[in-house]
Amino acid sequence: MKQKKIISLGCESTAHTFGIAIVDQNCKILANEKDSVTTTEGGMVPREVANHHFLVAADVIERALQKSGVSAEQIDVISFSKGPGMGPCLKVGALAARALALAWNKPLLGVNHPVGHIEIGKALTNCKDPIVVYASGANTQIIGYQNGRYRVFGETLDTGIGNVLDSFGRSIGFGFPAGPVLDQWYFQEHEFLEMPYSVKGMDLVFSGLLTYAQQKASKQNQKDAAYSLLHTAFAMLTEVTERALAHTEKKEVLIVGGVAASKALRQMMRQMGDARGAKVFVPPFAACVDSGLLPAWQGLVEFRAGKKQRLEETAVNPMFRVDQVDVNWIKN
Ligand code: FE2
């Protein structure tokens, strides 16, 4: 059946990236423009990141519209990520999306950022009912759909796995993000150092592991400590993912979030998947990391499923959880 033509514009600003994307009903990407904060040393300060987003917003919107060749009249729905994320940054995206919706008289939807990661990941990899490994800077969750919600089967009890890698990198002099360099080191010569492995039921704790790796890195070879940190953290994540697969009897794993770019993580997940007959999916890099694609596609999915929001329902929510969303677009 031919799908009704829908064009959706999404605005992303939960963390380091301000992004605007435009997609159609077939998840064809008409534009995906963004501007991200990086540093050569040190981490991110929320107020400074929000200021960056404020300064680049108009330019990114303009570029996205030009690249897509789409006019304001052709857009059916405007969405933005309303959480979770850094409050000052979320507000910039919400403001930009509201301004466009009001100026162009379009429906406005605030969507959940992790749900956006999941749905764009599913659409671009064609997987149907995965256990989702959402691994990014601030977030680390093992998620799966059951009875009208995305349920969290396991999650970090302290910090996100990406933050662990960035904090470790920062302590040995790298800027943000440090993950890509550490991932390259993973495949170089190294010695494995035994490190704290902290899985509590289905949840994960990373702070003890990070402190231990930082202490080892100051005394011994940094590459050994980096390898052992990645290996231990990813093994913890893989163990919980495997138990979620066993519990739910699902046969697919979808890795999303910035840490999905890690070859080391993909390799470990694939080894586990091969051993138990589960297929591992990773979306193209541009859809793993934060971008306007997430809210653009998620907004389209919810718009198509008939969701509507009044303006007061579009307030940002820095603590917005993936399991708070009523998933009315998946039919059991
Ligand atoms: Fe994200």
JSON list of C-alpha atoms in Angstrom, two decimals, residues 4 21 37 39 92 96 158 162 184 195 203 215 244 295:
[
{"chain": "A", "resi": 4, "resn": "LYS", "atom": "CA", "xyz": [0.58, 9.05, 2.36]},
{"chain": "A", "resi": 21, "resn": "ALA", "atom": "CA", "xyz": [16.86, 17.10, 9.92]},
{"chain": "A", "resi": 37, "resn": "VAL", "atom": "CA", "xyz": [30.53, 21.06, 20.49]},
{"chain": "A", "resi": 39, "resn": "THR", "atom": "CA", "xyz": [36.91, 20.37, 22.92]},
{"chain": "A", "resi": 92, "resn": "VAL", "atom": "CA", "xyz": [17.19, 26.01, 22.99]},
{"chain": "A", "resi": 96, "resn": "ALA", "atom": "CA", "xyz": [13.59, 26.84, 18.01]},
{"chain": "A", "resi": 158, "resn": "ASP", "atom": "CA", "xyz": [25.72, 5.93, 37.95]},
{"chain": "A", "resi": 162, "resn": "GLY", "atom": "CA", "xyz": [30.42, 7.21, 26.96]},
{"chain": "A", "resi": 184, "resn": "GLN", "atom": "CA", "xyz": [41.73, 2.46, 18.10]},
{"chain": "A", "resi": 195, "resn": "MET", "atom": "CA", "xyz": [39.52, -4.57, 36.76]},
{"chain": "A", "resi": 203, "resn": "ASP", "atom": "CA", "xyz": [22.07, -3.05, 36.25]},
{"chain": "A", "resi": 215, "resn": "GLN", "atom": "CA", "xyz": [44.78, 4.88, 38.92]},
{"chain": "A", "resi": 244, "resn": "ALA", "atom": "CA", "xyz": [17.69, -9.72, 28.26]},
{"chain": "A", "resi": 295, "resn": "PRO", "atom": "CA", "xyz": [13.18, 13.71, 16.49]}
]
